[in-house]
PDB file of C-alpha atoms in Angstrom:
ATOM      1  CA  GLN E   1      90.292 123.993 136.282  1.00 45.00           C
ATOM      2  CA  ILE E   2      88.294 125.320 133.337  1.00 47.00           C
ATOM      3  CA  MET E   3      84.999 126.942 134.186  1.00 48.00           C
ATOM      4  CA  PRO E   4      82.331 126.391 131.486  1.00 49.00           C
ATOM      5  CA  SER E   5      81.530 130.104 131.583  1.00 58.00           C
ATOM      6  CA  GLU E   6      85.154 130.883 130.628  1.00 61.00           C
ATOM      7  CA  LEU E   7      84.842 128.862 127.430  1.00 62.00           C
ATOM      8  CA  ASP E   8      81.657 130.711 126.561  1.00 62.00           C
ATOM      9  CA  MET E   9      83.402 134.056 127.107  1.00 66.00           C
ATOM     10  CA  LEU E  10      86.254 133.446 124.638  1.00 70.00           C
ATOM     11  CA  ILE E  11      84.502 135.135 121.721  1.00 70.00           C
ATOM     12  CA  PRO E  12      83.173 138.080 123.793  1.00 72.00           C
ATOM     13  CA  ALA E  13      86.751 138.504 125.079  1.00 75.00           C
ATOM     14  CA  GLN E  14      87.875 139.263 121.526  1.00 78.00           C
ATOM     15  CA  TYR E  15      85.258 141.990 121.250  1.00 77.00           C
ATOM     16  CA  ALA E  16      86.325 143.445 124.599  1.00 80.00           C
ATOM     17  CA  ALA E  17      89.929 143.656 123.373  1.00 85.00           C
ATOM     18  CA  LYS E  18      88.706 145.399 120.211  1.00 83.00           C
ATOM     19  CA  VAL E  19      87.059 148.048 122.398  1.00 83.00           C
ATOM     20  CA  VAL E  20      90.447 148.781 123.996  1.00 88.00           C
ATOM     21  CA  GLN E  21      92.069 148.883 120.546  1.00 88.00           C
ATOM     22  CA  MET E  22      89.598 151.505 119.340  1.00 86.00           C
ATOM     23  CA  LEU E  23      90.210 153.631 122.423  1.00 86.00           C
ATOM     24  CA  LEU E  24      93.968 153.479 121.786  1.00 89.00           C
ATOM     25  CA  ILE E  25      93.418 154.475 118.150  1.00 87.00           C
ATOM     26  CA  HIS E  26      91.017 157.366 118.709  1.00 85.00           C
ATOM     27  CA  LEU E  27      92.152 158.811 122.049  1.00 84.00           C
ATOM     28  CA  LYS E  28      95.897 159.207 121.630  1.00 84.00           C
ATOM     29  CA  GLY E  29      97.436 161.110 124.505  1.00 86.00           C
ATOM     30  CA  LYS E  30      94.216 161.108 126.538  1.00 87.00           C
ATOM     31  CA  LEU E  31      94.587 157.695 128.159  1.00 88.00           C
ATOM     32  CA  ASP E  32      98.011 158.185 129.763  1.00 90.00           C
ATOM     33  CA  PRO E  33      96.754 158.355 133.368  1.00 89.00           C
ATOM     34  CA  ILE E  34      94.979 155.000 133.055  1.00 89.00           C
ATOM     35  CA  MET E  35      97.384 153.243 130.669  1.00 91.00           C
ATOM     36  CA  SER E  36      99.081 151.369 133.493  1.00 92.00           C
ATOM     37  CA  ALA E  37      95.754 149.843 134.550  1.00 91.00           C
ATOM     38  CA  ILE E  38      94.882 149.032 130.928  1.00 90.00           C
ATOM     39  CA  ILE E  39      98.220 147.291 130.333  1.00 92.00           C
ATOM     40  CA  GLN E  40      97.982 145.298 133.549  1.00 91.00           C
ATOM     41  CA  LEU E  41      94.464 144.173 132.657  1.00 89.00           C
ATOM     42  CA  ILE E  42      95.569 143.055 129.181  1.00 91.00           C
ATOM     43  CA  PHE E  43      98.446 141.059 130.676  1.00 91.00           C
ATOM     44  CA  LYS E  44      96.120 139.432 133.199  1.00 88.00           C
ATOM     45  CA  LYS E  45      93.691 138.410 130.449  1.00 88.00           C
ATOM     46  CA  LEU E  46      96.502 137.149 128.234  1.00 89.00           C
ATOM     47  CA  ALA E  47      97.961 135.017 131.026  1.00 88.00           C
ATOM     48  CA  ARG E  48      94.554 133.445 131.704  1.00 86.00           C
ATOM     49  CA  VAL E  49      93.891 132.767 128.015  1.00 87.00           C
ATOM     50  CA  LEU E  50      97.280 131.045 127.654  1.00 87.00           C
ATOM     51  CA  THR E  51      96.542 128.898 130.716  1.00 85.00           C
ATOM     52  CA  LEU E  52      93.063 128.142 129.391  1.00 83.00           C
ATOM     53  CA  LYS E  53      94.445 127.176 125.984  1.00 83.00           C
ATOM     54  CA  GLY E  54      96.895 124.745 127.601  1.00 83.00           C
ATOM     55  CA  GLU E  55      94.146 123.166 129.686  1.00 81.00           C
ATOM     56  CA  ILE E  56      91.868 122.805 126.644  1.00 79.00           C
ATOM     57  CA  GLU E  57      94.664 121.101 124.683  1.00 81.00           C
ATOM     58  CA  ARG E  58      94.917 118.430 127.396  1.00 80.00           C
ATOM     59  CA  ARG E  59      91.226 117.591 127.152  1.00 74.00           C
ATOM     60  CA  ASN E  60      89.649 114.910 125.003  1.00 73.00           C
ATOM     61  CA  GLU E  61      86.340 116.322 123.898  1.00 67.00           C
ATOM     62  CA  GLU E  62      84.592 116.654 120.555  1.00 71.00           C
ATOM     63  CA  ASP E  63      84.613 120.455 120.675  1.00 75.00           C
ATOM     64  CA  LYS E  64      88.285 120.648 121.676  1.00 79.00           C
ATOM     65  CA  GLU E  65      89.515 122.093 118.358  1.00 82.00           C
ATOM     66  CA  PHE E  66      86.752 124.689 118.334  1.00 80.00           C
ATOM     67  CA  TYR E  67      87.768 126.052 121.732  1.00 79.00           C
ATOM     68  CA  ILE E  68      91.488 125.907 120.906  1.00 82.00           C
ATOM     69  CA  GLU E  69      90.813 127.994 117.804  1.00 84.00           C
ATOM     70  CA  ASN E  70      88.809 130.501 119.836  1.00 83.00           C
ATOM     71  CA  ALA E  71      91.488 130.709 122.543  1.00 85.00           C
ATOM     72  CA  ASN E  72      94.164 131.272 119.912  1.00 87.00           C
ATOM     73  CA  GLY E  73      92.014 133.998 118.366  1.00 87.00           C
ATOM     74  CA  VAL E  74      91.765 135.775 121.720  1.00 88.00           C
ATOM     75  CA  LYS E  75      95.536 135.479 122.173  1.00 90.00           C
ATOM     76  CA  ILE E  76      96.197 137.129 118.796  1.00 92.00           C
ATOM     77  CA  VAL E  77      93.709 139.957 119.446  1.00 91.00           C
ATOM     78  CA  LEU E  78      95.303 140.572 122.862  1.00 92.00           C
ATOM     79  CA  LEU E  79      98.753 140.673 121.247  1.00 93.00           C
ATOM     80  CA  GLU E  80      97.369 143.176 118.722  1.00 93.00           C
ATOM     81  CA  THR E  81      96.108 145.271 121.634  1.00 93.00           C
ATOM     82  CA  ILE E  82      99.505 145.079 123.328  1.00 95.00           C
ATOM     83  CA  SER E  83     101.153 146.168 120.072  1.00 95.00           C
ATOM     84  CA  LEU E  84      98.822 149.172 119.798  1.00 95.00           C
ATOM     85  CA  ALA E  85      99.562 150.051 123.442  1.00 95.00           C
ATOM     86  CA  LEU E  86     103.274 149.961 122.619  1.00 95.00           C
ATOM     87  CA  HIS E  87     102.653 152.135 119.557  1.00 95.00           C
ATOM     88  CA  TYR E  88     100.462 154.505 121.616  1.00 94.00           C
ATOM     89  CA  ASN E  89     103.394 155.371 123.894  1.00 95.00           C
ATOM     90  CA  PRO E  90     106.439 153.066 123.889  1.00 95.00           C
ATOM     91  CA  VAL E  91     108.058 154.772 126.882  1.00 94.00           C
ATOM     92  CA  LEU E  92     105.000 154.387 129.074  1.00 94.00           C
ATOM     93  CA  PHE E  93     104.280 150.863 127.860  1.00 95.00           C
ATOM     94  CA  LEU E  94     107.777 149.513 128.546  1.00 94.00           C
ATOM     95  CA  THR E  95     107.965 151.315 131.885  1.00 93.00           C
ATOM     96  CA  VAL E  96     104.852 149.452 133.025  1.00 93.00           C
ATOM     97  CA  CYS E  97     106.118 146.150 131.560  1.00 93.00           C
ATOM     98  CA  SER E  98     109.426 146.546 133.377  1.00 92.00           C
ATOM     99  CA  GLN E  99     107.685 147.324 136.655  1.00 91.00           C
ATOM    100  CA  MET E 100     105.591 144.171 136.205  1.00 91.00           C
ATOM    101  CA  LYS E 101     108.718 142.190 135.271  1.00 91.00           C
ATOM    102  CA  LYS E 102     106.922 140.950 132.154  1.00 90.00           C
ATOM    103  CA  THR E 103     109.106 142.412 129.382  1.00 92.00           C
ATOM    104  CA  SER E 104     111.103 139.310 128.479  1.00 90.00           C
ATOM    105  CA  GLN E 105     108.066 137.035 128.806  1.00 90.00           C
ATOM    106  CA  LEU E 106     106.000 139.283 126.548  1.00 91.00           C
ATOM    107  CA  PHE E 107     108.477 139.574 123.701  1.00 92.00           C
ATOM    108  CA  THR E 108     109.276 135.854 123.855  1.00 91.00           C
ATOM    109  CA  LEU E 109     105.560 135.137 123.380  1.00 91.00           C
ATOM    110  CA  TRP E 110     105.412 137.773 120.631  1.00 92.00           C
ATOM    111  CA  MET E 111     108.201 136.071 118.685  1.00 91.00           C
ATOM    112  CA  GLU E 112     106.709 132.609 119.268  1.00 90.00           C
ATOM    113  CA  SER E 113     103.365 133.868 117.912  1.00 90.00           C
ATOM    114  CA  MET E 114     104.881 135.342 114.753  1.00 87.00           C
ATOM    115  CA  LYS E 115     103.473 132.599 112.536  1.00 85.00           C
ATOM    116  CA  ASP E 116      99.934 133.293 113.767  1.00 86.00           C
ATOM    117  CA  LEU E 117     100.400 137.051 113.423  1.00 84.00           C
ATOM    118  CA  CYS E 118     101.680 136.622 109.863  1.00 83.00           C
ATOM    119  CA  SER E 119      98.577 134.675 108.865  1.00 84.00           C
ATOM    120  CA  GLN E 120      96.402 137.812 108.866  1.00 86.00           C
ATOM    121  CA  GLU E 121      97.320 141.105 107.220  1.00 89.00           C
ATOM    122  CA  GLU E 122      95.573 143.217 109.859  1.00 89.00           C
ATOM    123  CA  SER E 123      97.334 141.465 112.759  1.00 91.00           C
ATOM    124  CA  LEU E 124     100.677 141.627 110.981  1.00 93.00           C
ATOM    125  CA  GLY E 125     100.323 145.340 110.251  1.00 93.00           C
ATOM    126  CA  ILE E 126      99.469 146.115 113.870  1.00 93.00           C
ATOM    127  CA  SER E 127     102.432 144.056 115.055  1.00 94.00           C
ATOM    128  CA  THR E 128     104.816 146.028 112.823  1.00 95.00           C
ATOM    129  CA  LEU E 129     103.575 149.293 114.317  1.00 95.00           C
ATOM    130  CA  GLY E 130     104.451 148.103 117.802  1.00 95.00           C
ATOM    131  CA  LEU E 131     107.889 146.715 116.970  1.00 96.00           C
ATOM    132  CA  THR E 132     108.795 149.710 114.780  1.00 96.00           C
ATOM    133  CA  SER E 133     107.943 152.012 117.705  1.00 96.00           C
ATOM    134  CA  ILE E 134     110.740 150.433 119.757  1.00 96.00           C
ATOM    135  CA  ALA E 135     113.262 152.299 117.589  1.00 96.00           C
ATOM    136  CA  LEU E 136     111.856 155.579 118.964  1.00 96.00           C
ATOM    137  CA  LEU E 137     113.297 154.823 122.400  1.00 95.00           C
ATOM    138  CA  SER E 138     116.497 156.469 123.590  1.00 95.00           C
ATOM    139  CA  PRO E 139     119.073 154.252 125.376  1.00 94.00           C
ATOM    140  CA  ASN E 140     117.924 155.239 128.871  1.00 94.00           C
ATOM    141  CA  GLN E 141     114.292 154.409 127.988  1.00 94.00           C
ATOM    142  CA  ILE E 142     115.016 150.794 127.034  1.00 93.00           C
ATOM    143  CA  PRO E 143     114.566 148.267 129.869  1.00 91.00           C
ATOM    144  CA  PRO E 144     117.794 146.388 130.764  1.00 90.00           C
ATOM    145  CA  GLU E 145     116.284 143.053 129.690  1.00 87.00           C
ATOM    146  CA  MET E 146     115.776 144.423 126.163  1.00 89.00           C
ATOM    147  CA  LYS E 147     119.221 145.873 125.601  1.00 86.00           C
ATOM    148  CA  GLY E 148     121.905 144.238 123.452  1.00 86.00           C
ATOM    149  CA  GLN E 149     120.896 141.190 121.456  1.00 89.00           C
ATOM    150  CA  GLY E 150     117.300 141.338 122.672  1.00 90.00           C
ATOM    151  CA  LEU E 151     116.698 144.675 120.953  1.00 92.00           C
ATOM    152  CA  LEU E 152     118.518 143.596 117.782  1.00 93.00           C
ATOM    153  CA  LYS E 153     116.383 140.446 117.517  1.00 93.00           C
ATOM    154  CA  LEU E 154     113.182 142.478 117.798  1.00 94.00           C
ATOM    155  CA  LEU E 155     114.332 144.928 115.120  1.00 94.00           C
ATOM    156  CA  SER E 156     115.264 142.062 112.784  1.00 94.00           C
ATOM    157  CA  ALA E 157     111.971 140.275 113.458  1.00 94.00           C
ATOM    158  CA  ASN E 158     110.160 143.475 112.517  1.00 95.00           C
ATOM    159  CA  VAL E 159     111.954 143.564 109.163  1.00 95.00           C
ATOM    160  CA  GLN E 160     110.741 140.022 108.501  1.00 94.00           C
ATOM    161  CA  GLN E 161     107.215 141.115 109.374  1.00 94.00           C
ATOM    162  CA  LEU E 162     107.415 144.010 106.917  1.00 95.00           C
ATOM    163  CA  ILE E 163     108.670 141.677 104.199  1.00 94.00           C
ATOM    164  CA  GLU E 164     105.673 139.401 104.799  1.00 93.00           C
ATOM    165  CA  LEU E 165     103.350 142.408 104.818  1.00 93.00           C
ATOM    166  CA  LYS E 166     104.724 143.538 101.448  1.00 93.00           C
ATOM    167  CA  LYS E 167     104.145 140.051 100.043  1.00 92.00           C
ATOM    168  CA  MET E 168     100.518 140.266 101.171  1.00 91.00           C
ATOM    169  CA  GLU E 169     100.166 143.655  99.490  1.00 87.00           C
ATOM    170  CA  ASP E 170     101.688 142.291  96.282  1.00 88.00           C
ATOM    171  CA  SER E 171      99.290 139.362  96.413  1.00 85.00           C
ATOM    172  CA  LYS E 172      96.365 141.786  96.645  1.00 77.00           C
ATOM    173  CA  ASP E 173      97.801 143.700  93.685  1.00 67.00           C
ATOM    174  CA  ASP E 174      97.862 140.499  91.666  1.00 66.00           C
ATOM    175  CA  LYS E 175      94.173 140.071  92.444  1.00 65.00           C
ATOM    176  CA  GLY E 176      93.431 143.610  91.316  1.00 60.00           C
ATOM    177  CA  GLU E 177      92.644 145.002  94.762  1.00 52.00           C
ATOM    178  CA  GLU E 178      93.503 148.552  95.843  1.00 49.00           C
ATOM    179  CA  THR E 179      96.480 148.788  98.209  1.00 47.00           C
ATOM    180  CA  ASP E 180      97.340 152.498  98.301  1.00 46.00           C
ATOM    181  CA  SER E 181      97.152 153.880 101.821  1.00 42.00           C
ATOM    182  CA  GLU E 182      97.626 157.155 103.623  1.00 39.00           C
ATOM    183  CA  GLU E 183      99.926 157.650 106.582  1.00 37.00           C
ATOM    184  CA  GLU E 184      99.291 159.234 109.954  1.00 31.00           C
ATOM    185  CA  THR E 185     102.712 159.328 111.578  1.00 30.00           C
ATOM    186  CA  GLN E 186     102.404 160.267 115.204  1.00 33.00           C
ATOM    187  CA  GLU E 187     105.144 161.538 117.496  1.00 33.00           C
ATOM    188  CA  PHE E 188     105.680 160.062 120.935  1.00 29.00           C
ATOM    189  CA  GLU E 189     106.418 162.004 124.064  1.00 33.00           C
ATOM    190  CA  ASP E 190     107.816 160.774 127.375  1.00 33.00           C
ATOM    191  CA  VAL E 191     105.119 159.975 129.874  1.00 33.00           C
ATOM    192  CA  ASP E 192     104.450 162.787 132.337  1.00 35.00           C
ATOM    193  CA  ALA E 193     104.613 161.149 135.747  1.00 33.00           C
ATOM    194  CA  THR E 194     102.694 164.045 137.290  1.00 32.00           C
ATOM    195  CA  LYS E 195      99.517 163.137 135.384  1.00 38.00           C
ATOM    196  CA  ASP E 196      97.230 161.306 137.769  1.00 42.00           C
ATOM    197  CA  ALA E 197      93.789 162.164 136.506  1.00 47.00           C
ATOM    198  CA  ILE E 198      91.886 162.482 133.269  1.00 50.00           C
ATOM    199  CA  SER E 199      90.086 165.756 132.703  1.00 57.00           C
ATOM    200  CA  GLU E 200      86.300 165.585 132.810  1.00 61.00           C
ATOM    201  CA  LYS E 201      86.144 166.644 129.147  1.00 60.00           C
ATOM    202  CA  ASP E 202      88.440 163.800 128.085  1.00 55.00           C
ATOM    203  CA  MET E 203      86.566 161.358 130.303  1.00 56.00           C
ATOM    204  CA  GLU E 204      83.291 162.286 128.642  1.00 62.00           C
ATOM    205  CA  GLU E 205      84.875 161.642 125.244  1.00 54.00           C
ATOM    206  CA  ILE E 206      86.187 158.278 126.409  1.00 55.00           C
ATOM    207  CA  ARG E 207      82.790 157.284 127.835  1.00 57.00           C
ATOM    208  CA  GLY E 208      80.972 158.372 124.700  1.00 59.00           C
ATOM    209  CA  LEU E 209      83.282 156.508 122.334  1.00 55.00           C
ATOM    210  CA  ALA E 210      83.294 153.382 124.490  1.00 57.00           C
ATOM    211  CA  GLN E 211      79.495 153.361 124.610  1.00 58.00           C
ATOM    212  CA  LYS E 212      79.260 153.696 120.818  1.00 56.00           C
ATOM    213  CA  ILE E 213      81.655 150.788 120.379  1.00 54.00           C
ATOM    214  CA  ARG E 214      79.823 148.647 122.941  1.00 54.00           C
ATOM    215  CA  ASP E 215      76.500 149.281 121.214  1.00 58.00           C
ATOM    216  CA  VAL E 216      77.863 148.279 117.814  1.00 50.00           C
ATOM    217  CA  ILE E 217      79.601 145.191 119.176  1.00 51.00           C
ATOM    218  CA  HIS E 218      76.494 144.141 121.115  1.00 53.00           C
ATOM    219  CA  ASP E 219      74.385 144.389 117.950  1.00 54.00           C
ATOM    220  CA  ASP E 220      77.066 142.515 116.015  1.00 50.00           C
ATOM    221  CA  MET E 221      77.072 139.658 118.523  1.00 46.00           C
ATOM    222  CA  GLN E 222      73.270 139.526 118.370  1.00 49.00           C
ATOM    223  CA  GLY E 223      73.408 139.026 114.621  1.00 48.00           C
ATOM    224  CA  ALA E 224      72.667 142.563 113.438  1.00 46.00           C
ATOM    225  CA  ARG E 225      76.103 143.076 111.951  1.00 49.00           C
ATOM    226  CA  ASN E 226      77.608 146.548 111.814  1.00 50.00           C
ATOM    227  CA  ASP E 227      80.696 145.807 109.741  1.00 54.00           C
ATOM    228  CA  ALA E 228      80.616 149.194 108.001  1.00 57.00           C
ATOM    229  CA  TYR E 229      80.648 151.077 111.294  1.00 54.00           C
ATOM    230  CA  LEU E 230      83.402 148.873 112.730  1.00 60.00           C
ATOM    231  CA  GLU E 231      85.448 149.497 109.580  1.00 64.00           C
ATOM    232  CA  GLU E 232      84.924 153.221 110.107  1.00 67.00           C
ATOM    233  CA  MET E 233      86.138 152.989 113.714  1.00 65.00           C
ATOM    234  CA  PHE E 234      89.346 151.285 112.585  1.00 70.00           C
ATOM    235  CA  GLU E 235      89.853 153.565 109.571  1.00 73.00           C
ATOM    236  CA  PRO E 236      92.646 155.663 111.179  1.00 71.00           C
ATOM    237  CA  LEU E 237      94.600 152.461 111.782  1.00 75.00           C
ATOM    238  CA  TYR E 238      94.074 151.210 108.220  1.00 72.00           C
ATOM    239  CA  ARG E 239      95.127 154.578 106.773  1.00 79.00           C
ATOM    240  CA  LEU E 240      98.390 154.594 108.704  1.00 85.00           C
ATOM    241  CA  ASP E 241     100.843 153.188 106.176  1.00 92.00           C
ATOM    242  CA  LYS E 242     103.164 150.819 108.010  1.00 94.00           C
ATOM    243  CA  PHE E 243     106.019 151.273 105.514  1.00 95.00           C
ATOM    244  CA  GLN E 244     105.879 155.059 105.734  1.00 95.00           C
ATOM    245  CA  PHE E 245     105.929 154.812 109.530  1.00 95.00           C
ATOM    246  CA  PHE E 246     108.920 152.437 109.382  1.00 96.00           C
ATOM    247  CA  ALA E 247     110.845 154.721 106.983  1.00 96.00           C
ATOM    248  CA  GLN E 248     110.234 157.814 109.085  1.00 95.00           C
ATOM    249  CA  VAL E 249     111.192 156.079 112.330  1.00 96.00           C
ATOM    250  CA  MET E 250     114.337 154.642 110.732  1.00 96.00           C
ATOM    251  CA  SER E 251     115.362 158.142 109.615  1.00 96.00           C
ATOM    252  CA  ARG E 252     115.386 159.136 113.303  1.00 96.00           C
ATOM    253  CA  PHE E 253     116.807 155.920 114.745  1.00 96.00           C
ATOM    254  CA  PRO E 254     120.531 156.783 114.212  1.00 96.00           C
ATOM    255  CA  GLN E 255     120.100 160.039 116.146  1.00 96.00           C
ATOM    256  CA  ILE E 256     117.859 158.621 118.890  1.00 96.00           C
ATOM    257  CA  ASN E 257     120.016 155.576 119.682  1.00 95.00           C
ATOM    258  CA  PRO E 258     123.263 155.648 117.655  1.00 96.00           C
ATOM    259  CA  GLU E 259     124.830 152.735 119.558  1.00 95.00           C
ATOM    260  CA  ALA E 260     121.881 150.393 118.923  1.00 94.00           C
ATOM    261  CA  TYR E 261     121.655 151.525 115.293  1.00 95.00           C
ATOM    262  CA  GLN E 262     125.342 150.831 114.718  1.00 95.00           C
ATOM    263  CA  ALA E 263     125.152 147.428 116.446  1.00 95.00           C
ATOM    264  CA  TRP E 264     122.123 146.444 114.366  1.00 95.00           C
ATOM    265  CA  SER E 265     123.706 147.606 111.120  1.00 94.00           C
ATOM    266  CA  SER E 266     126.957 145.780 111.896  1.00 94.00           C
ATOM    267  CA  ALA E 267     125.102 142.554 112.723  1.00 93.00           C
ATOM    268  CA  MET E 268     123.378 142.491 109.319  1.00 93.00           C
ATOM    269  CA  SER E 269     124.818 140.995 106.165  1.00 92.00           C
ATOM    270  CA  PRO E 270     125.124 143.239 103.071  1.00 93.00           C
ATOM    271  CA  GLN E 271     122.035 141.548 101.641  1.00 93.00           C
ATOM    272  CA  GLN E 272     120.041 142.189 104.836  1.00 93.00           C
ATOM    273  CA  ARG E 273     121.077 145.844 104.864  1.00 93.00           C
ATOM    274  CA  GLN E 274     119.940 146.092 101.257  1.00 94.00           C
ATOM    275  CA  VAL E 275     116.521 144.688 102.155  1.00 95.00           C
ATOM    276  CA  VAL E 276     116.141 147.182 105.011  1.00 95.00           C
ATOM    277  CA  GLN E 277     117.084 150.013 102.664  1.00 95.00           C
ATOM    278  CA  GLN E 278     114.542 148.806 100.118  1.00 95.00           C
ATOM    279  CA  LEU E 279     111.829 148.896 102.797  1.00 95.00           C
ATOM    280  CA  ILE E 280     112.889 152.421 103.769  1.00 96.00           C
ATOM    281  CA  ASN E 281     112.885 153.496 100.125  1.00 95.00           C
ATOM    282  CA  LEU E 282     109.406 152.035  99.706  1.00 94.00           C
ATOM    283  CA  GLY E 283     108.134 153.997 102.688  1.00 94.00           C
ATOM    284  CA  MET E 284     109.764 157.235 101.593  1.00 94.00           C
ATOM    285  CA  SER E 285     108.382 156.886  98.065  1.00 93.00           C
ATOM    286  CA  ARG E 286     104.908 156.615  99.573  1.00 90.00           C
ATOM    287  CA  VAL E 287     105.560 159.697 101.691  1.00 88.00           C
ATOM    288  CA  ALA E 288     106.583 161.594  98.548  1.00 89.00           C
ATOM    289  CA  LYS E 289     103.526 160.352  96.692  1.00 85.00           C
ATOM    290  CA  LYS E 290     101.293 161.488  99.529  1.00 77.00           C
ATOM    291  CA  ASP E 291     102.939 164.924  99.596  1.00 73.00           C
ATOM    292  CA  GLU E 292     102.449 165.283  95.851  1.00 72.00           C
ATOM    293  CA  SER E 293      98.752 164.475  96.137  1.00 69.00           C
ATOM    294  CA  LYS E 294      98.376 167.122  98.858  1.00 67.00           C
ATOM    295  CA  GLU E 295      99.889 169.801  96.623  1.00 63.00           C
ATOM    296  CA  ARG E 296      97.388 169.187  93.861  1.00 61.00           C
TER     297      ARG E 296
END
């Protein structure tokens, strides 16, 4: 049964997910002790939104399409948040997913939502960060349900996402828009199971940032838009070049998981391998360009 208040909360739910995204972007390494709770909350919200969307679709009301669109928007923002959580720490993220027995369900939904993700450059870019991060996992860090063909399908789907992302960039070039970006490649470390509390200093930083974000979002929802400030909060994400990140992760993939790398390479046609190499070359050329600009 749909509660009227739930329909009214669809748009605020998107803002709430954006708050979590900004925390994941700005507080890398400081959220580990509470990441399990964050991931579980995101999954709970996603499950309810999917149920809500199905119930709305069965209704015959004038505002049906409006609420379906809003529900789909929340779903995409929650998938973005999940992707950033995976990028934040893939080992920790997949450990929690496996414990919840949600891994297969999540990635099935992710693949089914690819068309929606590919409709927006921001969503697509975030999705590539999450799927690229999977290649940073060693064999013993990959959940059993993801091994074999499951992992290969995700890697191949990520290549398709990057191809679509490059098309979007090219389209912006044709319109005369600036597309150069800087990269902030971040290393991932295994989760430390002994961490069970956030230091008071880190907690103060988390509270302060969350309050800033809440204030801006509250003003935005009241009509006093703060687009410039929101852009600033997401700037680290925008500056992280997705092709550079892909190229640098792929350079490590053969050493991190040689068996998966070999299986993936063998499963590709010569043309597909060429496309992957072109994407890697693109990323590495951007890395070189960035290094050159630093030396000047």
